[in-house]
Amino acid sequence: MILILASNTDTQGAAYRQLTAFLASLEGINTRVHTERGTEKTLTEIYLIGNTNALDINDMMALPCVENVVRVSEEYRVLGRHQDDPRPSHFEYKGVRFGQDTLNVFAGLCAVGDQEHVETMLKALRDNGQVCTRMGAYKPRTSPYAFQGHGKKCLPYVFDLAGKYGMKVIAMEITHESHLEEIREALQQTGSPTGVMLQIGTRNTQNFELLKIVGRQQEFPVLLKRGFGITLDESLNAAEYLASEGNRNVVFGLRGMKTNMGDPHRNFVDFAHVPVVKRLTRMPVCIDPSHSVGTRSAAPDGILDVMHITAQGVMAGANMVLVDFHPAPAKALVDGPQALLLKELPYFLEDVQIAREAYLKRVALQQKFAST
Ligand code: PEP
Ligand code: MN
């Protein structure tokens, strides 16, 4: 059960003390307090953990400071979408809204290569009206001999250039807790010209210790990729690890499943799960067409498979698109064969717009049908 307190509740005040004293007297119930500090208001929620079946919702509503009470199911307590759940399905970061109702494109480099390519990429994004991008610095690779990413040495110039070209958020994978500190330091050193969304890749979806550490900080939002060989439920529980530790600014990423059934694509595309994740949880849902398809193959209609499946995901209501571009894919240090060409960026963005408009029309059609 979640007690949602009135905004800006004074947690030092008498009413709050009265509330916590009462909760402490409930046998077999433990509490966990979650505080979300926004620019204008602070929201406090108290999670009651234990056997809450005997508690009456109306009695709990009558407690001091309590504005709303939600009875949660066992699944995904913090991030789940529960019955009569008034909690939002969006968050804001660096002035960008991430919600189940918005769409943000994160086009960029799978891995940062040379500085000139980073600048070319960022300039093109700015010129095409983009404020978000992806830039990989720490790369988990199948072979220990493959390029592992430029790591912390590229961070200062990536952040500086991102600021120069108006990028508000960069999605960047981390594979170890030390990367969090390196990102923090580089942001500090450069005067925080941009924001970072930490990406937990598919190889680390169930790295529970990493999830706990990333979950304990609220400075950076997190993009958690679905595990490529585990169930959706297992991946959603991984997202819940982040939230249960305190960070609920989580975007859930679909990136395809590892099975030969998906051949000749690199992974079997799982974007049919976009509406499923939105139904089960309040997380915005990201799709990663590049790592799902993994090639630049095109259908007989001339449209690349990457673009076809992006459209499918967006038309099903996806909220974020993570896609690889490169100014010279042949020179890319990682994932060159799946990267779209930089000159395809405006074409890609226009195609995404067509799919988004189709999605919004489909929602309007549903509403018209429901009201008849
Ligand atoms: C990536 O986004 O570059 C990446 C490695 O993705 P995934 O973890 O989904 O394989
Ligand atoms: Mn990649």
Short mmCIF file of C-alpha atoms and ligand atoms in Angstrom, two decimals:
data_model
loop_
_atom_site.label_atom_id
_atom_site.label_comp_id
_atom_site.label_asym_id
_atom_site.label_seq_id
_atom_site.Cartn_x
_atom_site.Cartn_y
_atom_site.Cartn_z
CA MET A 1 0.00 0.00 0.00
CA ILE A 2 1.22 3.51 -0.82
CA LEU A 3 0.26 6.59 1.17
CA ILE A 4 0.64 9.64 -1.04
CA LEU A 5 1.09 12.70 1.15
CA ALA A 6 -0.06 16.24 0.38
CA SER A 7 2.65 18.05 -1.62
CA ASN A 8 5.19 19.98 0.43
CA THR A 9 4.31 18.06 3.60
CA ASP A 10 6.66 19.22 6.37
CA THR A 11 8.44 16.05 7.45
CA GLN A 12 9.65 17.82 10.60
CA GLY A 13 6.12 18.93 11.59
CA ALA A 14 3.79 17.60 14.27
CA ALA A 15 1.24 16.15 11.82
CA TYR A 16 3.92 14.07 10.06
CA ARG A 17 5.25 12.87 13.42
CA GLN A 18 1.73 11.82 14.39
CA LEU A 19 1.40 9.90 11.12
CA THR A 20 4.74 8.06 11.45
CA ALA A 21 4.04 7.22 15.09
CA PHE A 22 0.75 5.61 14.07
CA LEU A 23 2.41 3.65 11.24
CA ALA A 24 5.13 2.44 13.60
CA SER A 25 2.42 1.01 15.86
CA LEU A 26 1.04 -1.23 13.06
CA GLU A 27 2.18 -4.76 13.68
CA GLY A 28 3.97 -6.60 10.86
CA ILE A 29 4.18 -3.50 8.66
CA ASN A 30 7.42 -1.80 7.70
CA THR A 31 7.60 1.57 6.03
CA ARG A 32 9.84 3.01 3.35
CA VAL A 33 9.70 6.72 2.58
CA HIS A 34 10.28 8.03 -0.92
CA THR A 35 10.87 11.74 -1.49
CA GLU A 36 10.87 13.41 -4.89
CA ARG A 37 12.21 16.97 -4.86
CA GLY A 38 10.97 18.98 -7.85
CA THR A 39 11.70 22.63 -8.55
CA GLU A 40 8.35 23.76 -7.15
CA LYS A 41 7.20 21.02 -4.87
CA THR A 42 8.40 18.10 -2.86
CA LEU A 43 6.36 14.91 -2.98
CA THR A 44 6.52 12.32 -0.25
CA GLU A 45 5.15 8.81 -0.47
CA ILE A 46 5.20 6.19 2.25
CA TYR A 47 5.30 2.55 1.19
CA LEU A 48 3.74 0.14 3.65
CA ILE A 49 5.41 -3.23 3.27
CA GLY A 50 3.97 -6.37 4.89
CA ASN A 51 0.46 -7.67 5.18
CA THR A 52 -1.62 -4.60 4.41
CA ASN A 53 -4.80 -6.53 3.56
CA ALA A 54 -6.30 -5.77 6.95
CA LEU A 55 -5.82 -2.03 6.53
CA ASP A 56 -8.88 -0.08 5.45
CA ILE A 57 -8.31 2.45 2.67
CA ASN A 58 -10.72 4.99 4.22
CA ASP A 59 -9.00 4.74 7.63
CA MET A 60 -5.66 5.38 5.96
CA MET A 61 -7.08 8.30 3.94
CA ALA A 62 -8.15 9.90 7.23
CA LEU A 63 -4.59 9.95 8.61
CA PRO A 64 -2.80 13.32 8.90
CA CYS A 65 -0.89 14.50 5.77
CA VAL A 66 -2.37 11.70 3.61
CA GLU A 67 -3.93 12.83 0.34
CA ASN A 68 -4.31 9.55 -1.50
CA VAL A 69 -3.98 5.82 -0.88
CA VAL A 70 -3.14 3.18 -3.51
CA ARG A 71 -3.39 -0.52 -2.88
CA VAL A 72 -0.59 -2.09 -4.92
CA SER A 73 -0.41 -5.57 -6.30
CA GLU A 74 2.70 -7.62 -5.59
CA GLU A 75 4.11 -6.86 -9.02
CA TYR A 76 6.32 -3.84 -9.64
CA ARG A 77 5.24 -2.01 -6.50
CA VAL A 78 6.82 1.34 -7.31
CA LEU A 79 6.79 1.43 -11.11
CA GLY A 80 3.65 -0.64 -11.66
CA ARG A 81 0.34 0.73 -12.84
CA HIS A 82 -2.06 -0.16 -10.07
CA GLN A 83 -5.80 0.22 -9.81
CA ASP A 84 -6.92 3.85 -9.19
CA ASP A 85 -3.27 4.88 -9.26
CA PRO A 86 -3.01 8.69 -9.56
CA ARG A 87 0.79 8.75 -9.73
CA PRO A 88 2.22 10.27 -12.93
CA SER A 89 3.56 8.29 -15.87
CA HIS A 90 6.12 10.94 -16.76
CA PHE A 91 9.08 12.85 -15.39
CA GLU A 92 11.04 15.92 -16.44
CA TYR A 93 14.79 16.11 -16.83
CA LYS A 94 16.71 19.17 -18.05
CA GLY A 95 13.44 20.63 -19.31
CA VAL A 96 12.63 17.55 -21.42
CA ARG A 97 9.50 15.59 -20.59
CA PHE A 98 9.73 11.80 -20.64
CA GLY A 99 6.30 10.25 -20.42
CA GLN A 100 3.98 7.63 -21.77
CA ASP A 101 2.45 10.47 -23.81
CA THR A 102 5.60 11.97 -25.38
CA LEU A 103 8.13 10.98 -28.03
CA ASN A 104 11.85 11.81 -27.90
CA VAL A 105 14.37 10.67 -30.50
CA PHE A 106 17.90 9.89 -29.31
CA ALA A 107 19.87 9.61 -32.54
CA GLY A 108 23.62 9.46 -32.22
CA LEU A 109 26.76 7.43 -32.05
CA CYS A 110 26.76 3.93 -30.65
CA ALA A 111 30.35 4.67 -29.61
CA VAL A 112 32.19 7.96 -29.55
CA GLY A 113 35.01 7.74 -32.07
CA ASP A 114 36.98 10.77 -33.08
CA GLN A 115 36.11 14.23 -31.88
CA GLU A 116 35.45 15.53 -35.37
CA HIS A 117 32.69 12.93 -35.91
CA VAL A 118 31.11 13.85 -32.56
CA GLU A 119 30.98 17.50 -33.57
CA THR A 120 29.61 16.74 -37.06
CA MET A 121 26.92 14.58 -35.49
CA LEU A 122 25.92 17.11 -32.83
CA LYS A 123 25.78 19.95 -35.34
CA ALA A 124 23.51 17.90 -37.61
CA LEU A 125 21.24 17.08 -34.68
CA ARG A 126 21.00 20.74 -33.70
CA ASP A 127 20.30 21.74 -37.30
CA ASN A 128 17.46 19.22 -37.34
CA GLY A 129 15.85 20.57 -34.16
CA GLN A 130 17.03 17.79 -31.83
CA VAL A 131 17.91 18.28 -28.14
CA CYS A 132 18.67 14.66 -27.22
CA THR A 133 21.32 12.25 -28.47
CA ARG A 134 23.14 9.01 -27.68
CA MET A 135 26.91 8.81 -27.24
CA GLY A 136 28.56 5.62 -25.97
CA ALA A 137 31.80 5.94 -24.03
CA TYR A 138 31.86 2.61 -22.17
CA LYS A 139 31.16 -0.33 -24.47
CA PRO A 140 30.49 -3.88 -23.27
CA ARG A 141 31.94 -6.06 -26.06
CA THR A 142 31.63 -9.76 -26.78
CA SER A 143 35.38 -10.08 -27.41
CA PRO A 144 37.88 -8.79 -24.85
CA TYR A 145 40.08 -7.74 -27.79
CA ALA A 146 37.42 -5.52 -29.39
CA PHE A 147 37.36 -1.74 -28.89
CA GLN A 148 35.97 -1.09 -25.40
CA GLY A 149 35.02 2.58 -25.83
CA HIS A 150 37.08 5.69 -25.15
CA GLY A 151 35.83 5.80 -21.56
CA LYS A 152 36.33 8.81 -19.35
CA LYS A 153 38.85 10.54 -21.56
CA CYS A 154 36.22 11.45 -24.15
CA LEU A 155 33.66 12.74 -21.64
CA PRO A 156 34.86 16.36 -21.30
CA TYR A 157 34.83 17.07 -25.01
CA VAL A 158 31.57 15.19 -25.53
CA PHE A 159 29.88 17.27 -22.81
CA ASP A 160 31.44 20.54 -24.01
CA LEU A 161 30.33 19.93 -27.58
CA ALA A 162 26.89 18.76 -26.49
CA GLY A 163 26.45 22.07 -24.66
CA LYS A 164 27.74 24.02 -27.65
CA TYR A 165 25.07 22.44 -29.89
CA GLY A 166 22.19 22.71 -27.42
CA MET A 167 21.87 19.05 -26.43
CA LYS A 168 19.91 18.74 -23.21
CA VAL A 169 20.23 15.00 -22.63
CA ILE A 170 22.77 12.39 -23.74
CA ALA A 171 21.99 8.70 -23.27
CA MET A 172 25.20 6.97 -22.28
CA GLU A 173 25.72 3.36 -21.20
CA ILE A 174 27.59 2.60 -18.01
CA THR A 175 28.78 -0.86 -17.10
CA HIS A 176 30.35 -0.20 -13.70
CA GLU A 177 29.65 2.04 -10.71
CA SER A 178 32.96 3.88 -11.24
CA HIS A 179 31.55 5.23 -14.52
CA LEU A 180 28.90 7.10 -12.56
CA GLU A 181 31.61 8.97 -10.67
CA GLU A 182 33.57 9.64 -13.87
CA ILE A 183 30.48 11.13 -15.52
CA ARG A 184 29.78 13.27 -12.45
CA GLU A 185 33.37 14.54 -12.40
CA ALA A 186 33.42 15.34 -16.13
CA LEU A 187 30.12 17.21 -15.84
CA GLN A 188 31.49 19.21 -12.93
CA GLN A 189 34.71 19.94 -14.77
CA THR A 190 32.83 21.22 -17.83
CA GLY A 191 30.19 23.18 -15.89
CA SER A 192 27.35 20.72 -16.61
CA PRO A 193 26.57 21.96 -20.13
CA THR A 194 24.24 19.00 -20.75
CA GLY A 195 22.36 16.22 -18.95
CA VAL A 196 23.01 12.48 -18.96
CA MET A 197 20.57 9.60 -19.04
CA LEU A 198 22.40 6.55 -17.76
CA GLN A 199 21.88 3.50 -19.92
CA ILE A 200 22.01 0.02 -18.45
CA GLY A 201 22.58 -2.31 -21.37
CA THR A 202 21.01 -5.66 -22.05
CA ARG A 203 24.07 -7.52 -20.72
CA ASN A 204 23.61 -5.85 -17.34
CA THR A 205 19.82 -5.94 -17.00
CA GLN A 206 20.14 -8.35 -14.09
CA ASN A 207 23.34 -6.96 -12.60
CA PHE A 208 21.47 -6.31 -9.38
CA GLU A 209 24.35 -4.65 -7.52
CA LEU A 210 24.82 -2.16 -10.36
CA LEU A 211 21.06 -1.55 -10.45
CA LYS A 212 21.01 -0.86 -6.71
CA ILE A 213 23.87 1.64 -6.97
CA VAL A 214 22.34 3.44 -9.94
CA GLY A 215 18.95 3.34 -8.20
CA ARG A 216 20.33 5.04 -5.11
CA GLN A 217 21.09 8.24 -6.98
CA GLN A 218 18.37 10.57 -8.24
CA GLU A 219 20.61 12.93 -10.18
CA PHE A 220 20.44 11.05 -13.48
CA PRO A 221 17.44 9.29 -15.04
CA VAL A 222 18.00 5.76 -16.31
CA LEU A 223 17.27 3.91 -19.52
CA LEU A 224 17.11 0.22 -18.68
CA LYS A 225 17.32 -2.12 -21.65
CA ARG A 226 15.33 -5.33 -21.58
CA GLY A 227 17.48 -8.42 -21.04
CA PHE A 228 17.94 -10.20 -24.39
CA GLY A 229 17.34 -13.70 -23.04
CA ILE A 230 15.01 -13.34 -20.08
CA THR A 231 11.27 -12.87 -19.73
CA LEU A 232 9.59 -9.49 -19.83
CA ASP A 233 8.58 -9.97 -16.19
CA GLU A 234 12.22 -10.50 -15.19
CA SER A 235 13.25 -7.33 -17.00
CA LEU A 236 10.43 -5.29 -15.43
CA ASN A 237 11.54 -6.54 -12.01
CA ALA A 238 15.05 -5.32 -12.88
CA ALA A 239 13.58 -1.85 -13.49
CA GLU A 240 11.83 -2.14 -10.14
CA TYR A 241 15.26 -2.60 -8.49
CA LEU A 242 16.17 0.92 -9.60
CA ALA A 243 12.90 2.35 -8.32
CA SER A 244 12.85 0.45 -5.04
CA GLU A 245 16.25 2.00 -4.25
CA GLY A 246 14.87 5.49 -4.87
CA ASN A 247 15.20 6.35 -8.57
CA ARG A 248 11.91 6.10 -10.36
CA ASN A 249 12.92 8.19 -13.36
CA VAL A 250 13.27 5.09 -15.46
CA VAL A 251 12.64 4.53 -19.17
CA PHE A 252 12.25 0.92 -20.26
CA GLY A 253 14.01 -0.02 -23.50
CA LEU A 254 12.97 -2.75 -25.94
CA ARG A 255 15.92 -3.84 -28.10
CA GLY A 256 14.97 -7.26 -29.45
CA MET A 257 15.52 -10.79 -28.19
CA LYS A 258 18.39 -13.11 -28.95
CA THR A 259 17.02 -16.06 -30.92
CA ASN A 260 17.59 -17.41 -34.41
CA MET A 261 13.86 -17.02 -34.99
CA GLY A 262 14.68 -13.39 -35.70
CA ASP A 263 17.16 -14.17 -38.49
CA PRO A 264 18.28 -12.48 -40.62
CA HIS A 265 17.88 -9.63 -38.12
CA ARG A 266 20.42 -9.38 -35.31
CA ASN A 267 17.63 -9.84 -32.75
CA PHE A 268 13.97 -10.75 -32.87
CA VAL A 269 12.09 -7.46 -32.77
CA ASP A 270 9.89 -7.20 -29.66
CA PHE A 271 8.13 -3.89 -30.23
CA ALA A 272 4.75 -5.63 -29.90
CA HIS A 273 5.50 -5.23 -26.19
CA VAL A 274 5.34 -1.40 -26.29
CA PRO A 275 1.65 -1.31 -25.25
CA VAL A 276 2.19 -4.19 -22.81
CA VAL A 277 4.88 -2.35 -20.84
CA LYS A 278 2.71 0.79 -20.81
CA ARG A 279 -0.21 -1.21 -19.46
CA LEU A 280 1.78 -2.96 -16.73
CA THR A 281 3.89 -0.01 -15.61
CA ARG A 282 4.02 3.78 -15.66
CA MET A 283 7.40 3.85 -17.43
CA PRO A 284 7.88 5.56 -20.78
CA VAL A 285 8.94 2.94 -23.34
CA CYS A 286 11.96 3.25 -25.61
CA ILE A 287 12.61 1.23 -28.75
CA ASP A 288 16.06 0.55 -30.16
CA PRO A 289 15.62 -0.34 -33.83
CA SER A 290 19.39 -0.33 -34.53
CA HIS A 291 20.29 -3.13 -32.13
CA SER A 292 17.13 -5.05 -33.00
CA VAL A 293 17.75 -5.15 -36.75
CA GLY A 294 21.54 -4.79 -36.86
CA THR A 295 21.85 -4.27 -40.63
CA ARG A 296 21.11 -1.71 -43.34
CA SER A 297 18.97 -4.12 -45.37
CA ALA A 298 16.03 -2.63 -47.20
CA ALA A 299 12.69 -4.07 -48.30
CA PRO A 300 11.67 -4.06 -51.99
CA ASP A 301 9.82 -0.79 -51.31
CA GLY A 302 13.24 0.77 -50.72
CA ILE A 303 12.62 1.44 -47.03
CA LEU A 304 15.31 0.17 -44.64
CA ASP A 305 14.20 -2.51 -42.15
CA VAL A 306 15.44 -0.19 -39.37
CA MET A 307 12.98 2.47 -40.53
CA HIS A 308 10.13 -0.01 -41.00
CA ILE A 309 10.39 -1.30 -37.46
CA THR A 310 10.90 2.16 -35.99
CA ALA A 311 7.58 3.09 -37.57
CA GLN A 312 5.97 -0.04 -36.11
CA GLY A 313 7.17 0.81 -32.60
CA VAL A 314 6.21 4.49 -32.82
CA MET A 315 2.80 3.63 -34.24
CA ALA A 316 2.29 1.35 -31.24
CA GLY A 317 2.95 4.29 -28.89
CA ALA A 318 6.70 4.18 -28.19
CA ASN A 319 7.99 7.19 -26.23
CA MET A 320 11.65 7.19 -27.11
CA VAL A 321 13.75 6.00 -30.05
CA LEU A 322 17.42 5.15 -29.63
CA VAL A 323 19.06 4.94 -33.03
CA ASP A 324 22.61 4.70 -34.34
CA PHE A 325 23.84 7.23 -36.90
CA HIS A 326 27.38 7.76 -38.14
CA PRO A 327 29.02 10.31 -40.42
CA ALA A 328 31.19 7.53 -41.91
CA PRO A 329 29.83 4.08 -40.87
CA ALA A 330 32.76 2.29 -42.49
CA LYS A 331 35.03 4.03 -39.97
CA ALA A 332 32.80 3.39 -36.94
CA LEU A 333 34.63 1.55 -34.17
CA VAL A 334 31.45 -0.31 -33.14
CA ASP A 335 28.20 -1.23 -34.91
CA GLY A 336 29.02 0.50 -38.21
CA PRO A 337 26.92 -1.95 -40.31
CA GLN A 338 23.68 -1.00 -38.55
CA ALA A 339 24.26 2.76 -38.45
CA LEU A 340 22.12 5.06 -40.54
CA LEU A 341 23.99 7.64 -42.58
CA LEU A 342 24.14 11.16 -41.28
CA LYS A 343 22.52 12.44 -44.46
CA GLU A 344 19.54 10.15 -43.67
CA LEU A 345 18.83 11.98 -40.40
CA PRO A 346 16.17 14.43 -41.73
CA TYR A 347 14.55 11.61 -43.71
CA PHE A 348 14.48 9.38 -40.61
CA LEU A 349 13.01 12.15 -38.43
CA GLU A 350 10.29 12.88 -40.99
CA ASP A 351 9.44 9.18 -41.22
CA VAL A 352 9.18 9.02 -37.38
CA GLN A 353 6.87 12.04 -37.50
CA ILE A 354 4.55 10.26 -39.96
CA ALA A 355 4.35 7.26 -37.61
CA ARG A 356 3.77 9.49 -34.56
CA GLU A 357 0.92 11.32 -36.32
CA ALA A 358 -0.59 7.96 -37.26
CA TYR A 359 -0.36 6.88 -33.60
CA LEU A 360 -2.08 10.07 -32.40
CA LYS A 361 -4.80 9.60 -35.01
CA ARG A 362 -5.29 6.03 -33.80
CA VAL A 363 -5.69 7.25 -30.21
CA ALA A 364 -8.25 9.86 -31.37
CA LEU A 365 -10.13 7.18 -33.31
CA GLN A 366 -10.23 4.95 -30.24
CA GLN A 367 -11.61 7.83 -28.15
CA LYS A 368 -14.28 8.55 -30.75
CA PHE A 369 -15.26 4.89 -30.83
CA ALA A 370 -15.31 4.65 -27.00
CA SER A 371 -17.63 7.66 -26.71
CA THR A 372 -20.27 6.24 -29.07
C1 PEP B 1 23.90 -0.01 -27.24
O1 PEP B 1 22.83 0.64 -27.12
O2 PEP B 1 24.92 0.44 -27.78
C2 PEP B 1 23.91 -1.38 -26.74
C3 PEP B 1 25.05 -2.03 -26.54
O3 PEP B 1 22.67 -1.90 -26.58
P1 PEP B 1 22.22 -3.28 -25.92
O4 PEP B 1 22.64 -3.23 -24.49
O5 PEP B 1 20.73 -3.26 -26.11
O6 PEP B 1 22.89 -4.38 -26.71
MN MN B 2 25.80 -0.64 -30.12
#
